[in-house]
mmCIF file of N, CA, C and O in Angstrom:
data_model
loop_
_atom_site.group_PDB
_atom_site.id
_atom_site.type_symbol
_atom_site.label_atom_id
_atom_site.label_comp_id
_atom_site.label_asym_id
_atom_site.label_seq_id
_atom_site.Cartn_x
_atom_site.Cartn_y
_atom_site.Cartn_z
ATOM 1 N N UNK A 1 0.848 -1.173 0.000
ATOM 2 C CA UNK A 1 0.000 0.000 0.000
ATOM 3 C C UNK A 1 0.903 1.249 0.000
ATOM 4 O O UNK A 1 1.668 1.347 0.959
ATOM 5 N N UNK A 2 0.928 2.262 -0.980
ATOM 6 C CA UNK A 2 1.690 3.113 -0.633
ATOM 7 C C UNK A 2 1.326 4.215 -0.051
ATOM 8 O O UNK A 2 0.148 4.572 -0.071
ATOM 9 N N UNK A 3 2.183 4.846 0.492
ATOM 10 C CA UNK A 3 1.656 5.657 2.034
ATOM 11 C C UNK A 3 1.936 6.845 1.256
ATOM 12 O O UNK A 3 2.795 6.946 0.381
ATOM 13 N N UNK A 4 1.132 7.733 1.655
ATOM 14 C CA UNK A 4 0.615 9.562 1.817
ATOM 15 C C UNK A 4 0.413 10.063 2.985
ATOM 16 O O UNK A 4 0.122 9.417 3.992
ATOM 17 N N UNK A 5 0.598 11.568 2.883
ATOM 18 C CA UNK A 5 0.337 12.675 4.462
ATOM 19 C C UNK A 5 -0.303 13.426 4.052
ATOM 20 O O UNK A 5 -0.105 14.151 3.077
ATOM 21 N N UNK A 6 -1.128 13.372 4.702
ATOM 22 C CA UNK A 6 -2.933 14.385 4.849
ATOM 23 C C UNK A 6 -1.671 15.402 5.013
ATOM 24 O O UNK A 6 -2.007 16.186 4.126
ATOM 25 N N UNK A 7 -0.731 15.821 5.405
ATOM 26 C CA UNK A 7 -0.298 17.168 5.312
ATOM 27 C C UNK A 7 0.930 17.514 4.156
ATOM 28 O O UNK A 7 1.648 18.512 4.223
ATOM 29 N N UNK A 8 1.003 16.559 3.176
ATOM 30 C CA UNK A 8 1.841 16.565 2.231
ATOM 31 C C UNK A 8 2.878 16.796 2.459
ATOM 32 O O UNK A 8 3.162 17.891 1.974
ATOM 33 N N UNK A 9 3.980 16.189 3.155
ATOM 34 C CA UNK A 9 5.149 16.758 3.945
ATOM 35 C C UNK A 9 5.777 15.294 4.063
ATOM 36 O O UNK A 9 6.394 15.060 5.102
ATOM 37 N N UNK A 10 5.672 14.212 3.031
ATOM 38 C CA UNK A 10 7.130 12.879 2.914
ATOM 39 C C UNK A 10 7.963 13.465 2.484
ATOM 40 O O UNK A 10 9.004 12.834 2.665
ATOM 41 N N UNK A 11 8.199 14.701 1.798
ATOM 42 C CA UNK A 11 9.960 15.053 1.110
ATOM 43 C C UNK A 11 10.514 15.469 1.744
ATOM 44 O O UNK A 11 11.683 15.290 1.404
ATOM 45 N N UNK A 12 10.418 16.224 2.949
ATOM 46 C CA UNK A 12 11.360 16.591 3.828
ATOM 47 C C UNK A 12 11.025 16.619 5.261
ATOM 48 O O UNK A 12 9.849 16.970 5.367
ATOM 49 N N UNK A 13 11.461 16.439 6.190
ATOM 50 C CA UNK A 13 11.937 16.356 7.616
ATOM 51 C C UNK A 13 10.819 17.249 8.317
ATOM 52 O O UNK A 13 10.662 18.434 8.020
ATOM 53 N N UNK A 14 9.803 16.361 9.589
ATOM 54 C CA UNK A 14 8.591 17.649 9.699
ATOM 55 C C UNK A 14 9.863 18.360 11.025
ATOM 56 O O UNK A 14 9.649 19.512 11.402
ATOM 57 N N UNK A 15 10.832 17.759 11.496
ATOM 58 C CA UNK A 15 11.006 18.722 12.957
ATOM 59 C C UNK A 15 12.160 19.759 11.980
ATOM 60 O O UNK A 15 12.048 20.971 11.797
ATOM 61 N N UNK A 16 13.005 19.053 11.576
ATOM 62 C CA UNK A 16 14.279 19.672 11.085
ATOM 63 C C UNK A 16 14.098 20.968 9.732
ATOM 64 O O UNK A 16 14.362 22.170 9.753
ATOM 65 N N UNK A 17 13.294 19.695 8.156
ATOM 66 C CA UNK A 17 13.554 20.221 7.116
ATOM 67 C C UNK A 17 14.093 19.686 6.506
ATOM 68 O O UNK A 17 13.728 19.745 5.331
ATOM 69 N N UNK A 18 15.522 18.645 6.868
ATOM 70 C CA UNK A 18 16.220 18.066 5.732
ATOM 71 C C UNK A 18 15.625 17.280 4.723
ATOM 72 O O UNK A 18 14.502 16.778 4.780
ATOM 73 N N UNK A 19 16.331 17.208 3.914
ATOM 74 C CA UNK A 19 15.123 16.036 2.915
ATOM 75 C C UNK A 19 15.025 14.706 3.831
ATOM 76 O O UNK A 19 15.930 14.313 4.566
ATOM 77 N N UNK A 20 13.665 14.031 3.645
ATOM 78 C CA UNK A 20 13.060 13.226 4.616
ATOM 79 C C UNK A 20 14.060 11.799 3.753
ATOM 80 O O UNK A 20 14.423 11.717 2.580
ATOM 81 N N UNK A 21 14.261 10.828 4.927
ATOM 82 C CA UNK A 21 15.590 9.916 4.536
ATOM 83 C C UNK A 21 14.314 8.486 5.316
ATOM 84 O O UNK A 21 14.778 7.404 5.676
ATOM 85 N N UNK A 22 13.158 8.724 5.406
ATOM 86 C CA UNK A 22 12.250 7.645 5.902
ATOM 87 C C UNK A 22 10.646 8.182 6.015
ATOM 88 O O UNK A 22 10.129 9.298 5.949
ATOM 89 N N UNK A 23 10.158 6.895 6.206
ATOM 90 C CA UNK A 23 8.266 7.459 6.031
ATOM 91 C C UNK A 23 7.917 7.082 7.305
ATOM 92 O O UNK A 23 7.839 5.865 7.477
ATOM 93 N N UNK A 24 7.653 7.897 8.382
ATOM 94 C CA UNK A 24 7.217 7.371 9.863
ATOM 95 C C UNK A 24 5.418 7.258 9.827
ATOM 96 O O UNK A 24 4.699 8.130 9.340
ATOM 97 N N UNK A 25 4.929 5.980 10.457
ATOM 98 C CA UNK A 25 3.507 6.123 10.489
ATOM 99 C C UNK A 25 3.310 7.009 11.757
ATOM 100 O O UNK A 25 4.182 6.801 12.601
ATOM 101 N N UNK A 26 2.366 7.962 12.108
ATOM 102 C CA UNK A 26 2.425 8.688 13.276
ATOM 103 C C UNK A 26 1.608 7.687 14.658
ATOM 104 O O UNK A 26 2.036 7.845 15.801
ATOM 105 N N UNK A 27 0.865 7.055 14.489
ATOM 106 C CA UNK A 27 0.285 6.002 15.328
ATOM 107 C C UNK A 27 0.970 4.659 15.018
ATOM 108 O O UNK A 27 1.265 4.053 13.988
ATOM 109 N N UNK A 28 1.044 4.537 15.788
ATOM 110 C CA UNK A 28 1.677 3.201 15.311
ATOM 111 C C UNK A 28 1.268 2.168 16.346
ATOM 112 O O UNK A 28 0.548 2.423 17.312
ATOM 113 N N UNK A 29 1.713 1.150 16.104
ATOM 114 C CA UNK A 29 1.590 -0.673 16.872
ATOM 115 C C UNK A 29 1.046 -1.286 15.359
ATOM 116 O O UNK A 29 1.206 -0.995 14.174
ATOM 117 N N UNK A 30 0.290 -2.339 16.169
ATOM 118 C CA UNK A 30 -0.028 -3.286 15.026
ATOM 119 C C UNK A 30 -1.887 -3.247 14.195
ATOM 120 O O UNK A 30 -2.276 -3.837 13.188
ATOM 121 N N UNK A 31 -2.437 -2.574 14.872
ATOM 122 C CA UNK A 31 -3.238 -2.090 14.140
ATOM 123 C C UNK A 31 -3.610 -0.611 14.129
ATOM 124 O O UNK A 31 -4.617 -0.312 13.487
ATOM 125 N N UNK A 32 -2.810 0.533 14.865
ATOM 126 C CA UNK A 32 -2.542 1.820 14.228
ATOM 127 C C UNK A 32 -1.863 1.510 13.273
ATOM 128 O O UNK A 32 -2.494 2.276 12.544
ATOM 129 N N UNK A 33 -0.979 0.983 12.451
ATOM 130 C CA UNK A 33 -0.056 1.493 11.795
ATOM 131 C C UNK A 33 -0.489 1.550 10.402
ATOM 132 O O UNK A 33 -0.238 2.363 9.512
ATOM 133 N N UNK A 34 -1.431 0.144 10.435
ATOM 134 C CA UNK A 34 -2.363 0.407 8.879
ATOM 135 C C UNK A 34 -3.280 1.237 8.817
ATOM 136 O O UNK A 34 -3.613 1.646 7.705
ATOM 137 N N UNK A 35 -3.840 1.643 9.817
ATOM 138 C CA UNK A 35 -5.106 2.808 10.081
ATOM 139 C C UNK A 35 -3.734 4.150 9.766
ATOM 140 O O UNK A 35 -4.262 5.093 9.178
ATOM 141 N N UNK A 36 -2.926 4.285 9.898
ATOM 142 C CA UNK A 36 -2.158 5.159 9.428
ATOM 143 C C UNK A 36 -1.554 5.149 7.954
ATOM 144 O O UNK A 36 -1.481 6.189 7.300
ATOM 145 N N UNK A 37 -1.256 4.292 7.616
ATOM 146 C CA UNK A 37 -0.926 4.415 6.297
ATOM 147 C C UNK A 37 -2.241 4.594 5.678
ATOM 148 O O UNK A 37 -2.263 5.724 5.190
ATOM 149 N N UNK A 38 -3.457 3.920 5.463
ATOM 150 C CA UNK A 38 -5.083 3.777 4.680
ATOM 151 C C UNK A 38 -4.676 5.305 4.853
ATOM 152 O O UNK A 38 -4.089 5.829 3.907
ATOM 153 N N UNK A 39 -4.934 6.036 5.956
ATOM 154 C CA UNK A 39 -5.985 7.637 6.477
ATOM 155 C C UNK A 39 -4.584 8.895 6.605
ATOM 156 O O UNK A 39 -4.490 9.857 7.367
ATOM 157 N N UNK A 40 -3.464 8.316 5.345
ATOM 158 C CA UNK A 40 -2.280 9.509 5.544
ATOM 159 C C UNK A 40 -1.715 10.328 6.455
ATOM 160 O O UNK A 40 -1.338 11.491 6.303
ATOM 161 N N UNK A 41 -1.672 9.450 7.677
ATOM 162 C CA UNK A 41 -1.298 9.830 8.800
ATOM 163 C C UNK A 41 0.306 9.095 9.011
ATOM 164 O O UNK A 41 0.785 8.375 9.887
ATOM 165 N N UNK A 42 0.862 9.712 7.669
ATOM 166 C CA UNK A 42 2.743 9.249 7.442
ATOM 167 C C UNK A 42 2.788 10.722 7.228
ATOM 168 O O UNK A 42 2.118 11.574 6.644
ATOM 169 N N UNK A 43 4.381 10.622 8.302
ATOM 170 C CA UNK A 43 5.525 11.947 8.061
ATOM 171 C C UNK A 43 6.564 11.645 7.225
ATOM 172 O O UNK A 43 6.561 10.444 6.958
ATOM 173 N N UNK A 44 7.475 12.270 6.691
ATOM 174 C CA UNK A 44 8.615 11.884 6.219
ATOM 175 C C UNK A 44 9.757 12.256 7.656
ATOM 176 O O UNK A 44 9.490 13.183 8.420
ATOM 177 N N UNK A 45 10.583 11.681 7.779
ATOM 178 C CA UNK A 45 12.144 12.198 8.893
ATOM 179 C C UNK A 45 13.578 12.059 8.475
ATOM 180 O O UNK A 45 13.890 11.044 7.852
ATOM 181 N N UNK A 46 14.160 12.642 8.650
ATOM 182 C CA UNK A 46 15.078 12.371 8.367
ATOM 183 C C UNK A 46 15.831 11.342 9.535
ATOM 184 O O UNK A 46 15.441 11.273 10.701
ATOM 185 N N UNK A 47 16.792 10.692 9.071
ATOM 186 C CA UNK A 47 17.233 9.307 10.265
ATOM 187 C C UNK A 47 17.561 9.631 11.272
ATOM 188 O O UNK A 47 17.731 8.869 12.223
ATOM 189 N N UNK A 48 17.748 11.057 11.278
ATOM 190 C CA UNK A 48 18.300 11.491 13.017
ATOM 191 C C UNK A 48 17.116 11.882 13.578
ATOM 192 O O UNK A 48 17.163 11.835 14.807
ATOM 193 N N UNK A 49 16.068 12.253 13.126
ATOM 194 C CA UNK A 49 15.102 13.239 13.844
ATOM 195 C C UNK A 49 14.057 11.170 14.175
ATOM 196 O O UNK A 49 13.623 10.831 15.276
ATOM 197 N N UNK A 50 13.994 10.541 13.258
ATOM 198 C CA UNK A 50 13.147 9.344 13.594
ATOM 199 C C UNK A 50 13.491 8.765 14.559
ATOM 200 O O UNK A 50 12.803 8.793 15.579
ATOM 201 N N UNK A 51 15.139 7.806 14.452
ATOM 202 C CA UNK A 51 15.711 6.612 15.277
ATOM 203 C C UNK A 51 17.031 6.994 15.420
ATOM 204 O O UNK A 51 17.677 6.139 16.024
ATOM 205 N N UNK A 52 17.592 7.845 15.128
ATOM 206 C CA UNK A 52 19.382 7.538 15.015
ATOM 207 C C UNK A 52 19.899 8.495 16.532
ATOM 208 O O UNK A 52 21.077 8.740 16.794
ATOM 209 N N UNK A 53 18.667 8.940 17.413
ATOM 210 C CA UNK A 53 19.761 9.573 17.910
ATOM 211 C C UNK A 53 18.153 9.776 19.397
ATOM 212 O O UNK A 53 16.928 9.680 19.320
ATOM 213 N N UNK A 54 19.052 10.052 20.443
ATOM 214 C CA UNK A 54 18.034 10.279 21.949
ATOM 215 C C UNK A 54 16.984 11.212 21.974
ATOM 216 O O UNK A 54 16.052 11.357 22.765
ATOM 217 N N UNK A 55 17.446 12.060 20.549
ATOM 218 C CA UNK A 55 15.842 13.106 21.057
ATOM 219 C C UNK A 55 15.467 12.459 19.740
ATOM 220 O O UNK A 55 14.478 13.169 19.554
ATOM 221 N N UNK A 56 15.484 11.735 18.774
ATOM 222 C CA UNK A 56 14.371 11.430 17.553
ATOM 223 C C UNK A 56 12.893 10.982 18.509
ATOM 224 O O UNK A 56 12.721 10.888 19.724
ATOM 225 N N UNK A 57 11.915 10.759 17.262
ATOM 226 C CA UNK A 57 10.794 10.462 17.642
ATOM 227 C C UNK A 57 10.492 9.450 18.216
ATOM 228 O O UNK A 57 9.663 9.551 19.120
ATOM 229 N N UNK A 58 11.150 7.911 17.842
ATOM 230 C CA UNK A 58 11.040 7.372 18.681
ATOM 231 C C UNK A 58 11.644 7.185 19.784
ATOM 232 O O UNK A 58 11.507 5.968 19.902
ATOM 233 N N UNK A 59 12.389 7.626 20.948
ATOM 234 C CA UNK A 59 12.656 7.917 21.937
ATOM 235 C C UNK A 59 12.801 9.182 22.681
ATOM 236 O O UNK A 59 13.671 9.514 23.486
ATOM 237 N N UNK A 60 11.667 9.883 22.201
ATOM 238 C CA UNK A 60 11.470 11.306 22.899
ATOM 239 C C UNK A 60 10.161 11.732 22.750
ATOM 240 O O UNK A 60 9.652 12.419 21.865
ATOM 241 N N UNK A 61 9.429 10.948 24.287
ATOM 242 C CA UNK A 61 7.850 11.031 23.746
ATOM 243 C C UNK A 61 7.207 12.468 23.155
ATOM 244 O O UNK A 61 6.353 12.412 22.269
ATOM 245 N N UNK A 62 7.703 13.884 23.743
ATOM 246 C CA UNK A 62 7.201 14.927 23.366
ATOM 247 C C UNK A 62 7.241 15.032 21.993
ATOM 248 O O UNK A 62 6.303 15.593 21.427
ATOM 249 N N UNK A 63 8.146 14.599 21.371
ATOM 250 C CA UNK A 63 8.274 14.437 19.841
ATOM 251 C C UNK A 63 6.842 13.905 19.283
ATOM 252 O O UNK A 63 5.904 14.488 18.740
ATOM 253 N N UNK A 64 7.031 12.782 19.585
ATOM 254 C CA UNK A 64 5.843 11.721 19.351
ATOM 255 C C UNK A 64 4.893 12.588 19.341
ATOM 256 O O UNK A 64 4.418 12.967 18.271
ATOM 257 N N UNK A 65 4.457 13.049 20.527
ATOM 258 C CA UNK A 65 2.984 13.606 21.119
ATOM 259 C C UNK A 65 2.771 15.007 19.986
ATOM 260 O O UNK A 65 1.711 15.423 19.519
ATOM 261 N N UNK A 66 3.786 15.383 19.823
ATOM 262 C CA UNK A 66 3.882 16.706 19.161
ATOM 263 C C UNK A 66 3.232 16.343 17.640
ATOM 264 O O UNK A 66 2.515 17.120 17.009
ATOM 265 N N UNK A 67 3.717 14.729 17.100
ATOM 266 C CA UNK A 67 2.760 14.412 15.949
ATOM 267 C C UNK A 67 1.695 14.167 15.903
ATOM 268 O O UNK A 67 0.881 14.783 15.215
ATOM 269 N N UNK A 68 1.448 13.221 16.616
ATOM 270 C CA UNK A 68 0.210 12.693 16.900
ATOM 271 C C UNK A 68 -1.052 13.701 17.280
ATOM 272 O O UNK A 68 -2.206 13.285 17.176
ATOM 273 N N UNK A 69 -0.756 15.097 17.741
ATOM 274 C CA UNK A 69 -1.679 16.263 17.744
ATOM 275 C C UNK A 69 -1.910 17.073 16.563
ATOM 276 O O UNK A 69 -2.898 17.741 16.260
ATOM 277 N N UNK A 70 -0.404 16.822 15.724
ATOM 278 C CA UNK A 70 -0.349 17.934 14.708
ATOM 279 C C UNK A 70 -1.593 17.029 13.256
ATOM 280 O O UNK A 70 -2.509 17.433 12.539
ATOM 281 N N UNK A 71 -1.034 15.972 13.428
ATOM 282 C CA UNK A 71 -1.773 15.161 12.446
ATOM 283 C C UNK A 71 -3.210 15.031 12.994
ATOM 284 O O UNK A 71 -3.832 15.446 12.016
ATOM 285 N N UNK A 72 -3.999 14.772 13.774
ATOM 286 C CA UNK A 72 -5.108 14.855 15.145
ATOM 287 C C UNK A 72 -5.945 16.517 14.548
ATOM 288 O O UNK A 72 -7.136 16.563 14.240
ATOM 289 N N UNK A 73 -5.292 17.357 14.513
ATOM 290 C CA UNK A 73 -5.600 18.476 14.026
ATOM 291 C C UNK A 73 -5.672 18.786 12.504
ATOM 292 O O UNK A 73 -6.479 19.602 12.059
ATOM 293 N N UNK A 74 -4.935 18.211 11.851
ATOM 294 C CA UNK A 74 -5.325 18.383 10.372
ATOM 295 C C UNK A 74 -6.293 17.399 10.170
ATOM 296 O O UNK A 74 -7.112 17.750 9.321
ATOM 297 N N UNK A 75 -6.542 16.031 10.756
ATOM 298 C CA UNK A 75 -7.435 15.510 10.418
ATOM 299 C C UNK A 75 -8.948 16.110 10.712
ATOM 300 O O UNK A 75 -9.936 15.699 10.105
ATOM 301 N N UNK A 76 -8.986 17.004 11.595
ATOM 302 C CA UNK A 76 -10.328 16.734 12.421
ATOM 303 C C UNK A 76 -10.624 18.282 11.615
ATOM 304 O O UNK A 76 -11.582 18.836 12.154
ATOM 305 N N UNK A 77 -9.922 19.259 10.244
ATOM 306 C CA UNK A 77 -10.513 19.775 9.814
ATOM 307 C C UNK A 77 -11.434 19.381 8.720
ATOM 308 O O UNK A 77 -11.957 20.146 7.911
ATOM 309 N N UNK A 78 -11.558 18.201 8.787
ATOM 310 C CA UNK A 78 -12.462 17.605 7.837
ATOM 311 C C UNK A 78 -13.177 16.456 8.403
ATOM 312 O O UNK A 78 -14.164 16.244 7.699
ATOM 313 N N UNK A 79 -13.125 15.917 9.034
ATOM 314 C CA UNK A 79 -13.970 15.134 9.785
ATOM 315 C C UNK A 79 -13.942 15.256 11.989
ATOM 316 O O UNK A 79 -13.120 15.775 12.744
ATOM 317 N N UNK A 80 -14.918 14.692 12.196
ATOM 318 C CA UNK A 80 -15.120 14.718 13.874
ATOM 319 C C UNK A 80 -13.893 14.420 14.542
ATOM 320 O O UNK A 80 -12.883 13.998 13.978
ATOM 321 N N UNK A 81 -14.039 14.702 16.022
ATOM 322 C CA UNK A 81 -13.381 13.771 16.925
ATOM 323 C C UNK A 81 -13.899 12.859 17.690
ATOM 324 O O UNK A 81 -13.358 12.453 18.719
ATOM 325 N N UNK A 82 -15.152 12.407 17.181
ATOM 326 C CA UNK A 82 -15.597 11.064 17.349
ATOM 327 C C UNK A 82 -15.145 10.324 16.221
ATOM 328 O O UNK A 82 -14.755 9.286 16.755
ATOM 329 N N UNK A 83 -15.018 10.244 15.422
ATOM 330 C CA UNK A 83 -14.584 9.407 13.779
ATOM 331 C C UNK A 83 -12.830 9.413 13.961
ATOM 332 O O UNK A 83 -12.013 8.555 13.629
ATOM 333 N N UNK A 84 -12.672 10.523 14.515
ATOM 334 C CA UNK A 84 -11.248 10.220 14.723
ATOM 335 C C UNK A 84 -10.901 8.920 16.055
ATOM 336 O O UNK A 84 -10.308 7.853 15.891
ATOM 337 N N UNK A 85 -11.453 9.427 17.237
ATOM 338 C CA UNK A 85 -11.526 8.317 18.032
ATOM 339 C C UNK A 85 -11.560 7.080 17.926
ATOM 340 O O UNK A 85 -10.810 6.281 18.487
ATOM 341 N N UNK A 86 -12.624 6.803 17.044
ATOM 342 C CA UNK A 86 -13.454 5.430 16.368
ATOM 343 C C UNK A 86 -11.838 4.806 15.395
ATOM 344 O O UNK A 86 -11.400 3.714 15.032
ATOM 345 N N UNK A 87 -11.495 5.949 15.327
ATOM 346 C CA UNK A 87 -10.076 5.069 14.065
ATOM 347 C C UNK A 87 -9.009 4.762 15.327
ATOM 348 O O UNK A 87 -8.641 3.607 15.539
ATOM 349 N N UNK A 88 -8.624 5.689 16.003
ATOM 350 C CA UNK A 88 -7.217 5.877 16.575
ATOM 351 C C UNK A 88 -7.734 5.139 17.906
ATOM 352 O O UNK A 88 -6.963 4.222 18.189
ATOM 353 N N UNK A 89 -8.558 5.231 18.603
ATOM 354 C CA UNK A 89 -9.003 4.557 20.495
ATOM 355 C C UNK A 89 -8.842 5.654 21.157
ATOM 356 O O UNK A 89 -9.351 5.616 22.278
ATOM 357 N N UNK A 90 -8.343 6.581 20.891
ATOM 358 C CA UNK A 90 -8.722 7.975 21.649
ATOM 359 C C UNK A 90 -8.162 9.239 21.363
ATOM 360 O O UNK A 90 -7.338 9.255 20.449
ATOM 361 N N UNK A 91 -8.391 10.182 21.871
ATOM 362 C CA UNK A 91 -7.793 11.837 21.539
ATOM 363 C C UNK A 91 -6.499 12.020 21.960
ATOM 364 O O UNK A 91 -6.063 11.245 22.812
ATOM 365 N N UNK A 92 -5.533 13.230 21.363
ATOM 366 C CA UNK A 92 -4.474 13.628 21.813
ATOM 367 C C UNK A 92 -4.733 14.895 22.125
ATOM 368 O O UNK A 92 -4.243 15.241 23.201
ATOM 369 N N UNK A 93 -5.413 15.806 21.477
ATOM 370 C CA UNK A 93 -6.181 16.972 21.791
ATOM 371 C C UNK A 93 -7.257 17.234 23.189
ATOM 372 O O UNK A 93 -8.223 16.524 23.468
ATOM 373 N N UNK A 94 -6.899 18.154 23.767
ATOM 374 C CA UNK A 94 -7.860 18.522 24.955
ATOM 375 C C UNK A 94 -9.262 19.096 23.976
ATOM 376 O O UNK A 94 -9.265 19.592 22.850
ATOM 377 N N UNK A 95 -10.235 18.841 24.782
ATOM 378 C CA UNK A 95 -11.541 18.952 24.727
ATOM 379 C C UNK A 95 -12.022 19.984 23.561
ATOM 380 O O UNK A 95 -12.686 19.511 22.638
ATOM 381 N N UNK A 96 -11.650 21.674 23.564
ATOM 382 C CA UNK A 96 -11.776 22.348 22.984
ATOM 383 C C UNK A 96 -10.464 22.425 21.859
ATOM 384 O O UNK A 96 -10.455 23.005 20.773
ATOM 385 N N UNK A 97 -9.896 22.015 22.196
ATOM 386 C CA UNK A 97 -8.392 22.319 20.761
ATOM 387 C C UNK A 97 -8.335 21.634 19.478
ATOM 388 O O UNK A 97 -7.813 20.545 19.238
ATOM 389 N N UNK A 98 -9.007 22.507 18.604
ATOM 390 C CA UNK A 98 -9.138 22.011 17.279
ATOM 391 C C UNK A 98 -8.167 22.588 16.425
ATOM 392 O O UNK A 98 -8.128 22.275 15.235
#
């Protein structure tokens, strides 16, 4: 299946900028990760900002959290945060923050 970003942003790096050197799903496990690829909820990173280093995304939850809202928010300008829920198992967004 090839993967897309509801925010059009696989060519380059969302924290840094560099050209993106990998496709991160932003939810992930074993059944986020296809609910992420289907619903374009892939970043591009470059290898330091993903895995290569203590503050990338995966080992620096604020990172993480910082996607998982940013994508959370572009999604929910086009559909609910019940439909979002129903995909993901719950919110990253507080109550009013759209």
């Amino acid at each position: 299946m090839k993967r897309y970003s509801i925010m059009n942003n696989l060519d380059k790096c969302f924290f840094c900028g560099r050209p993106a050197e990998c496709i991160h799903e932003v939810y992930f496990g074993t059944a986020n990760r296809r609910i992420s690829i289907e619903n374009g909820f892939c970043v591009g990173l470059c290898h330091k900002e993903h895995n290569m280093s203590d503050s990338s995304v995966h080992n620096n939850r604020s990172m993480d959290l910082e996607l998982k809202r940013a994508y959370q928010k572009e999604y929910e300008k086009n559909h609910t945060r019940e439909e979002f829920i129903k995909l993901i198992g719950k919110s990253y967004l507080r109550r009013k923050e759209r």
